[in-house]
């Protein structure tokens, strides 16, 4: 079924979209004011990730970082069958050990950029999110899944292991024992189990996933970009440091939000019973 969101993917109106038109494996589109979508676009191979795809993803993230109109980023895969069915096995088959290390490092560096972006990033997962697909989703701030989604780290079946962060992000998300089970067995996790485990935030019927993602994204465009960026940086950094240090970081970040203009606007709007509106973050280049 064609959703209103899918119809909007081709609303290319500005420079960012003109530049994005040069990509072969990625579609970048502005869906609504402030809401942009990256779509991995290799449906013939279920959106499997090869080197060119990662290079284009990096170039796409450069565009996103430089564009102050971007307030929320959605990440999805083309077609109904897959989000991303993993790293491209045909590409990986011919890699030497050294080339495999470089491919993994490049993938890790690319996926880590999603948590370094100042804007919220939401994965919309329809169908298969396997291997690199599961890892891509785990790199986003939230995961919304369709009721037909299927997650796994099946690398063990190829006699390799997750190379784009899965062995580490899955452990942080689910705990060591469960993550070990999933990485060692490579078993499929359907949406209902993914929800129970806390792997995904929400599950929707397949034909309403895009609408749900867009609604969530639109809601976030009305929040202070300054506060969202501070929350994102604080919570991602805090996850990997001891609690006492993380709490210090929280106090410093709390102070930073008081130093900004947005909290003045937001608190006054509360007292005036009016709706606050916030300017985009200024980009450096
Ligand atoms: N890399 C390269 N090509 C892939 C791929 C991947 N990760 N996943 C799917 N494809 C290709 C298939 O080779 C096939 O190509 P073909 O039409 O030229 O034969 C096409 O995508 C469709 O996949 P197919 O296997 O025919 O679909 P299916 O519905 O029978 O099975 C999957 C779907 C996802 C279960 C199956 O494709 C699969 O297991 N993929 C690999 C998953 C994986 O191990 N990912 C981790 C890699 S580290």
PDB file of C-alpha atoms in Angstrom, residues 66-276:
ATOM      1  CA  UNK A  66      25.538  21.113   7.242  1.00  0.00           C
ATOM      2  CA  UNK A  67      21.835  21.767   6.821  1.00  0.00           C
ATOM      3  CA  UNK A  68      20.260  23.700   9.684  1.00  0.00           C
ATOM      4  CA  UNK A  69      16.755  22.926   8.351  1.00  0.00           C
ATOM      5  CA  UNK A  70      17.090  19.327   9.532  1.00  0.00           C
ATOM      6  CA  UNK A  71      15.338  18.921  12.913  1.00  0.00           C
ATOM      7  CA  UNK A  72      14.682  15.150  12.851  1.00  0.00           C
ATOM      8  CA  UNK A  73      16.113  12.344  10.710  1.00  0.00           C
ATOM      9  CA  UNK A  74      14.267   9.151   9.755  1.00  0.00           C
ATOM     10  CA  UNK A  75      16.232   6.143   8.483  1.00  0.00           C
ATOM     11  CA  UNK A  76      14.549   3.446   6.441  1.00  0.00           C
ATOM     12  CA  UNK A  77      15.043   0.896   3.657  1.00  0.00           C
ATOM     13  CA  UNK A  78      13.471   0.804   0.189  1.00  0.00           C
ATOM     14  CA  UNK A  79      10.651  -1.646  -0.518  1.00  0.00           C
ATOM     15  CA  UNK A  80       8.435  -3.595   1.832  1.00  0.00           C
ATOM     16  CA  UNK A  81      10.602  -6.674   2.361  1.00  0.00           C
ATOM     17  CA  UNK A  82      13.656  -5.333   4.150  1.00  0.00           C
ATOM     18  CA  UNK A  83      15.038  -2.482   6.183  1.00  0.00           C
ATOM     19  CA  UNK A  84      18.572  -3.764   5.453  1.00  0.00           C
ATOM     20  CA  UNK A  85      19.439  -7.481   5.105  1.00  0.00           C
ATOM     21  CA  UNK A  86      23.003  -6.964   6.292  1.00  0.00           C
ATOM     22  CA  UNK A  87      26.386  -6.159   4.868  1.00  0.00           C
ATOM     23  CA  UNK A  88      26.668  -7.248   1.232  1.00  0.00           C
ATOM     24  CA  UNK A  89      27.825 -10.875   1.342  1.00  0.00           C
ATOM     25  CA  UNK A  90      28.953 -10.879  -2.326  1.00  0.00           C
ATOM     26  CA  UNK A  91      31.165  -7.869  -1.531  1.00  0.00           C
ATOM     27  CA  UNK A  92      32.494  -9.394   1.719  1.00  0.00           C
ATOM     28  CA  UNK A  93      33.264 -12.765   0.119  1.00  0.00           C
ATOM     29  CA  UNK A  94      36.354 -11.344  -1.650  1.00  0.00           C
ATOM     30  CA  UNK A  95      37.786  -9.325   1.268  1.00  0.00           C
ATOM     31  CA  UNK A  96      41.137 -10.135   2.865  1.00  0.00           C
ATOM     32  CA  UNK A  97      41.417  -9.996   6.667  1.00  0.00           C
ATOM     33  CA  UNK A  98      42.947  -6.513   6.466  1.00  0.00           C
ATOM     34  CA  UNK A  99      40.246  -5.286   4.076  1.00  0.00           C
ATOM     35  CA  UNK A 100      37.612  -6.773   6.395  1.00  0.00           C
ATOM     36  CA  UNK A 101      39.057  -4.827   9.338  1.00  0.00           C
ATOM     37  CA  UNK A 102      38.965  -1.617   7.262  1.00  0.00           C
ATOM     38  CA  UNK A 103      35.371  -2.326   6.155  1.00  0.00           C
ATOM     39  CA  UNK A 104      34.316  -2.913   9.758  1.00  0.00           C
ATOM     40  CA  UNK A 105      36.102   0.228  10.985  1.00  0.00           C
ATOM     41  CA  UNK A 106      34.507   2.294   8.218  1.00  0.00           C
ATOM     42  CA  UNK A 107      31.058   0.877   8.991  1.00  0.00           C
ATOM     43  CA  UNK A 108      31.513   1.553  12.698  1.00  0.00           C
ATOM     44  CA  UNK A 109      32.693   5.093  12.044  1.00  0.00           C
ATOM     45  CA  UNK A 110      29.720   5.679   9.723  1.00  0.00           C
ATOM     46  CA  UNK A 111      27.081   4.264  12.070  1.00  0.00           C
ATOM     47  CA  UNK A 112      28.533   6.148  15.072  1.00  0.00           C
ATOM     48  CA  UNK A 113      27.748   9.374  13.233  1.00  0.00           C
ATOM     49  CA  UNK A 114      24.033   8.829  13.911  1.00  0.00           C
ATOM     50  CA  UNK A 115      24.553   9.198  17.660  1.00  0.00           C
ATOM     51  CA  UNK A 116      26.889  12.169  17.077  1.00  0.00           C
ATOM     52  CA  UNK A 117      24.275  14.094  15.055  1.00  0.00           C
ATOM     53  CA  UNK A 118      22.621  16.833  17.110  1.00  0.00           C
ATOM     54  CA  UNK A 119      19.137  15.887  15.917  1.00  0.00           C
ATOM     55  CA  UNK A 120      17.014  12.873  16.916  1.00  0.00           C
ATOM     56  CA  UNK A 121      17.373   9.895  14.562  1.00  0.00           C
ATOM     57  CA  UNK A 122      14.522   7.389  14.230  1.00  0.00           C
ATOM     58  CA  UNK A 123      14.857   4.013  12.479  1.00  0.00           C
ATOM     59  CA  UNK A 124      11.695   2.818  10.714  1.00  0.00           C
ATOM     60  CA  UNK A 125      12.092  -0.937  10.323  1.00  0.00           C
ATOM     61  CA  UNK A 126       9.904  -2.844   7.874  1.00  0.00           C
ATOM     62  CA  UNK A 127      10.851  -6.444   7.157  1.00  0.00           C
ATOM     63  CA  UNK A 128      14.357  -7.787   7.644  1.00  0.00           C
ATOM     64  CA  UNK A 129      16.885  -5.925   9.802  1.00  0.00           C
ATOM     65  CA  UNK A 130      19.667  -8.496   9.751  1.00  0.00           C
ATOM     66  CA  UNK A 131      23.349  -8.146  10.569  1.00  0.00           C
ATOM     67  CA  UNK A 132      24.336  -4.639   9.447  1.00  0.00           C
ATOM     68  CA  UNK A 133      20.610  -3.805   9.256  1.00  0.00           C
ATOM     69  CA  UNK A 134      20.094  -4.606  12.932  1.00  0.00           C
ATOM     70  CA  UNK A 135      23.305  -2.674  13.679  1.00  0.00           C
ATOM     71  CA  UNK A 136      22.103   0.325  11.659  1.00  0.00           C
ATOM     72  CA  UNK A 137      18.821   0.358  13.596  1.00  0.00           C
ATOM     73  CA  UNK A 138      20.705   0.025  16.912  1.00  0.00           C
ATOM     74  CA  UNK A 139      22.776   3.100  15.973  1.00  0.00           C
ATOM     75  CA  UNK A 140      19.645   5.256  15.782  1.00  0.00           C
ATOM     76  CA  UNK A 141      18.114   6.963  18.825  1.00  0.00           C
ATOM     77  CA  UNK A 142      14.761   5.155  18.575  1.00  0.00           C
ATOM     78  CA  UNK A 143      13.549   2.139  16.630  1.00  0.00           C
ATOM     79  CA  UNK A 144       9.958   1.924  15.398  1.00  0.00           C
ATOM     80  CA  UNK A 145       9.181  -1.449  13.824  1.00  0.00           C
ATOM     81  CA  UNK A 146       6.380  -2.857  11.717  1.00  0.00           C
ATOM     82  CA  UNK A 147       4.607  -5.967  12.961  1.00  0.00           C
ATOM     83  CA  UNK A 148       6.362  -7.782  10.088  1.00  0.00           C
ATOM     84  CA  UNK A 149       9.887  -6.783  11.092  1.00  0.00           C
ATOM     85  CA  UNK A 150      12.515  -9.407  11.824  1.00  0.00           C
ATOM     86  CA  UNK A 151      15.796  -8.693  13.623  1.00  0.00           C
ATOM     87  CA  UNK A 152      18.904 -10.880  13.888  1.00  0.00           C
ATOM     88  CA  UNK A 153      22.691 -10.909  14.026  1.00  0.00           C
ATOM     89  CA  UNK A 154      23.161 -13.979  11.795  1.00  0.00           C
ATOM     90  CA  UNK A 155      26.872 -13.448  11.052  1.00  0.00           C
ATOM     91  CA  UNK A 156      27.766 -16.636  12.932  1.00  0.00           C
ATOM     92  CA  UNK A 157      26.087 -18.567  10.087  1.00  0.00           C
ATOM     93  CA  UNK A 158      28.732 -17.099   7.735  1.00  0.00           C
ATOM     94  CA  UNK A 159      31.444 -18.003  10.244  1.00  0.00           C
ATOM     95  CA  UNK A 160      32.096 -14.338  11.043  1.00  0.00           C
ATOM     96  CA  UNK A 161      30.853 -11.942  13.734  1.00  0.00           C
ATOM     97  CA  UNK A 162      28.983  -8.605  13.775  1.00  0.00           C
ATOM     98  CA  UNK A 163      31.313  -5.926  12.388  1.00  0.00           C
ATOM     99  CA  UNK A 164      29.240  -2.735  12.509  1.00  0.00           C
ATOM    100  CA  UNK A 165      28.780  -2.432  16.282  1.00  0.00           C
ATOM    101  CA  UNK A 166      26.269  -5.214  16.955  1.00  0.00           C
ATOM    102  CA  UNK A 167      28.407  -7.148  19.416  1.00  0.00           C
ATOM    103  CA  UNK A 168      28.721  -4.015  21.567  1.00  0.00           C
ATOM    104  CA  UNK A 169      25.459  -2.079  21.059  1.00  0.00           C
ATOM    105  CA  UNK A 170      23.333  -5.199  21.511  1.00  0.00           C
ATOM    106  CA  UNK A 171      25.125  -5.919  24.802  1.00  0.00           C
ATOM    107  CA  UNK A 172      24.541  -2.368  26.025  1.00  0.00           C
ATOM    108  CA  UNK A 173      20.877  -2.558  24.983  1.00  0.00           C
ATOM    109  CA  UNK A 174      19.966  -6.057  26.203  1.00  0.00           C
ATOM    110  CA  UNK A 175      22.676  -7.097  28.660  1.00  0.00           C
ATOM    111  CA  UNK A 176      25.554  -9.524  28.067  1.00  0.00           C
ATOM    112  CA  UNK A 177      23.779 -12.860  28.453  1.00  0.00           C
ATOM    113  CA  UNK A 178      20.923 -12.159  26.038  1.00  0.00           C
ATOM    114  CA  UNK A 179      23.229 -10.435  23.547  1.00  0.00           C
ATOM    115  CA  UNK A 180      25.571 -13.429  23.630  1.00  0.00           C
ATOM    116  CA  UNK A 181      22.635 -15.750  22.967  1.00  0.00           C
ATOM    117  CA  UNK A 182      21.472 -13.718  19.966  1.00  0.00           C
ATOM    118  CA  UNK A 183      24.943 -13.281  18.454  1.00  0.00           C
ATOM    119  CA  UNK A 184      25.915 -16.940  19.039  1.00  0.00           C
ATOM    120  CA  UNK A 185      22.679 -18.458  17.717  1.00  0.00           C
ATOM    121  CA  UNK A 186      21.973 -15.812  15.055  1.00  0.00           C
ATOM    122  CA  UNK A 187      18.276 -16.517  15.618  1.00  0.00           C
ATOM    123  CA  UNK A 188      15.482 -14.341  14.231  1.00  0.00           C
ATOM    124  CA  UNK A 189      13.571 -12.072  16.571  1.00  0.00           C
ATOM    125  CA  UNK A 190      10.107 -11.069  15.402  1.00  0.00           C
ATOM    126  CA  UNK A 191       8.588  -7.704  16.328  1.00  0.00           C
ATOM    127  CA  UNK A 192       6.590  -8.879  19.340  1.00  0.00           C
ATOM    128  CA  UNK A 193       9.689 -10.423  20.934  1.00  0.00           C
ATOM    129  CA  UNK A 194      11.805  -7.385  19.964  1.00  0.00           C
ATOM    130  CA  UNK A 195       9.313  -5.201  21.806  1.00  0.00           C
ATOM    131  CA  UNK A 196       9.311  -7.428  24.893  1.00  0.00           C
ATOM    132  CA  UNK A 197      13.130  -7.449  24.976  1.00  0.00           C
ATOM    133  CA  UNK A 198      13.345  -3.657  24.664  1.00  0.00           C
ATOM    134  CA  UNK A 199      15.141  -3.903  21.321  1.00  0.00           C
ATOM    135  CA  UNK A 200      12.537  -1.619  19.688  1.00  0.00           C
ATOM    136  CA  UNK A 201      10.540   1.282  21.105  1.00  0.00           C
ATOM    137  CA  UNK A 202       7.181   0.593  19.436  1.00  0.00           C
ATOM    138  CA  UNK A 203       5.565  -1.781  16.946  1.00  0.00           C
ATOM    139  CA  UNK A 204       2.890  -0.712  14.414  1.00  0.00           C
ATOM    140  CA  UNK A 205       0.881  -2.468  11.705  1.00  0.00           C
ATOM    141  CA  UNK A 206       3.017  -2.434   8.553  1.00  0.00           C
ATOM    142  CA  UNK A 207       0.811   0.039   6.684  1.00  0.00           C
ATOM    143  CA  UNK A 208       0.857   2.613   9.496  1.00  0.00           C
ATOM    144  CA  UNK A 209       4.576   2.519  10.362  1.00  0.00           C
ATOM    145  CA  UNK A 210       5.507   5.470   8.124  1.00  0.00           C
ATOM    146  CA  UNK A 211       2.643   7.602   9.468  1.00  0.00           C
ATOM    147  CA  UNK A 212       3.642   6.781  13.047  1.00  0.00           C
ATOM    148  CA  UNK A 213       7.260   7.703  12.308  1.00  0.00           C
ATOM    149  CA  UNK A 214       6.229  10.958  10.706  1.00  0.00           C
ATOM    150  CA  UNK A 215       3.944  11.867  13.620  1.00  0.00           C
ATOM    151  CA  UNK A 216       6.736  11.218  16.131  1.00  0.00           C
ATOM    152  CA  UNK A 217       9.171  13.233  14.000  1.00  0.00           C
ATOM    153  CA  UNK A 218       6.751  16.165  13.588  1.00  0.00           C
ATOM    154  CA  UNK A 219       6.224  16.278  17.343  1.00  0.00           C
ATOM    155  CA  UNK A 220       9.977  16.494  17.866  1.00  0.00           C
ATOM    156  CA  UNK A 221      10.293  19.412  15.409  1.00  0.00           C
ATOM    157  CA  UNK A 222       8.307  21.517  17.895  1.00  0.00           C
ATOM    158  CA  UNK A 223      10.747  20.893  20.769  1.00  0.00           C
ATOM    159  CA  UNK A 224      13.761  23.114  21.377  1.00  0.00           C
ATOM    160  CA  UNK A 225      16.561  21.876  19.048  1.00  0.00           C
ATOM    161  CA  UNK A 226      19.013  23.183  21.634  1.00  0.00           C
ATOM    162  CA  UNK A 227      17.464  21.060  24.406  1.00  0.00           C
ATOM    163  CA  UNK A 228      17.198  17.996  22.151  1.00  0.00           C
ATOM    164  CA  UNK A 229      20.872  18.275  21.172  1.00  0.00           C
ATOM    165  CA  UNK A 230      21.891  18.638  24.835  1.00  0.00           C
ATOM    166  CA  UNK A 231      19.737  15.660  25.887  1.00  0.00           C
ATOM    167  CA  UNK A 232      21.128  13.490  23.088  1.00  0.00           C
ATOM    168  CA  UNK A 233      24.760  14.320  23.789  1.00  0.00           C
ATOM    169  CA  UNK A 234      24.372  13.914  27.558  1.00  0.00           C
ATOM    170  CA  UNK A 235      22.524  10.592  27.406  1.00  0.00           C
ATOM    171  CA  UNK A 236      24.800   9.006  24.790  1.00  0.00           C
ATOM    172  CA  UNK A 237      27.937  10.103  26.678  1.00  0.00           C
ATOM    173  CA  UNK A 238      26.489   9.143  30.054  1.00  0.00           C
ATOM    174  CA  UNK A 239      25.765   5.589  28.929  1.00  0.00           C
ATOM    175  CA  UNK A 240      29.488   4.786  28.713  1.00  0.00           C
ATOM    176  CA  UNK A 241      30.907   6.418  31.854  1.00  0.00           C
ATOM    177  CA  UNK A 242      30.536   5.755  35.614  1.00  0.00           C
ATOM    178  CA  UNK A 243      27.334   7.086  37.217  1.00  0.00           C
ATOM    179  CA  UNK A 244      29.023   9.728  39.382  1.00  0.00           C
ATOM    180  CA  UNK A 245      30.721  11.239  36.323  1.00  0.00           C
ATOM    181  CA  UNK A 246      27.521  11.001  34.303  1.00  0.00           C
ATOM    182  CA  UNK A 247      25.614  12.868  37.025  1.00  0.00           C
ATOM    183  CA  UNK A 248      28.228  15.647  36.969  1.00  0.00           C
ATOM    184  CA  UNK A 249      27.805  15.815  33.210  1.00  0.00           C
ATOM    185  CA  UNK A 250      24.054  16.056  33.737  1.00  0.00           C
ATOM    186  CA  UNK A 251      24.452  19.099  36.025  1.00  0.00           C
ATOM    187  CA  UNK A 252      26.739  20.787  33.483  1.00  0.00           C
ATOM    188  CA  UNK A 253      24.319  20.082  30.634  1.00  0.00           C
ATOM    189  CA  UNK A 254      21.400  21.295  32.804  1.00  0.00           C
ATOM    190  CA  UNK A 255      23.299  24.566  33.288  1.00  0.00           C
ATOM    191  CA  UNK A 256      23.929  24.842  29.530  1.00  0.00           C
ATOM    192  CA  UNK A 257      20.212  24.681  28.813  1.00  0.00           C
ATOM    193  CA  UNK A 258      19.707  27.541  31.305  1.00  0.00           C
ATOM    194  CA  UNK A 259      22.359  29.592  29.497  1.00  0.00           C
ATOM    195  CA  UNK A 260      20.507  29.258  26.171  1.00  0.00           C
ATOM    196  CA  UNK A 261      17.648  31.400  24.928  1.00  0.00           C
ATOM    197  CA  UNK A 262      15.179  28.576  24.342  1.00  0.00           C
ATOM    198  CA  UNK A 263      14.420  27.887  28.002  1.00  0.00           C
ATOM    199  CA  UNK A 264      13.499  31.576  28.492  1.00  0.00           C
ATOM    200  CA  UNK A 265      11.104  31.290  25.537  1.00  0.00           C
ATOM    201  CA  UNK A 266       9.694  27.958  26.750  1.00  0.00           C
ATOM    202  CA  UNK A 267       9.205  28.992  30.386  1.00  0.00           C
ATOM    203  CA  UNK A 268       7.602  32.327  29.405  1.00  0.00           C
ATOM    204  CA  UNK A 269       5.279  30.481  26.996  1.00  0.00           C
ATOM    205  CA  UNK A 270       4.226  28.172  29.851  1.00  0.00           C
ATOM    206  CA  UNK A 271       3.468  31.162  32.095  1.00  0.00           C
ATOM    207  CA  UNK A 272       1.620  32.930  29.237  1.00  0.00           C
ATOM    208  CA  UNK A 273      -0.290  29.737  28.356  1.00  0.00           C
ATOM    209  CA  UNK A 274       0.972  30.114  24.782  1.00  0.00           C
ATOM    210  CA  UNK A 275       2.853  27.874  22.362  1.00  0.00           C
ATOM    211  CA  UNK A 276       6.631  28.377  22.223  1.00  0.00           C
TER     212      UNK A 276
END
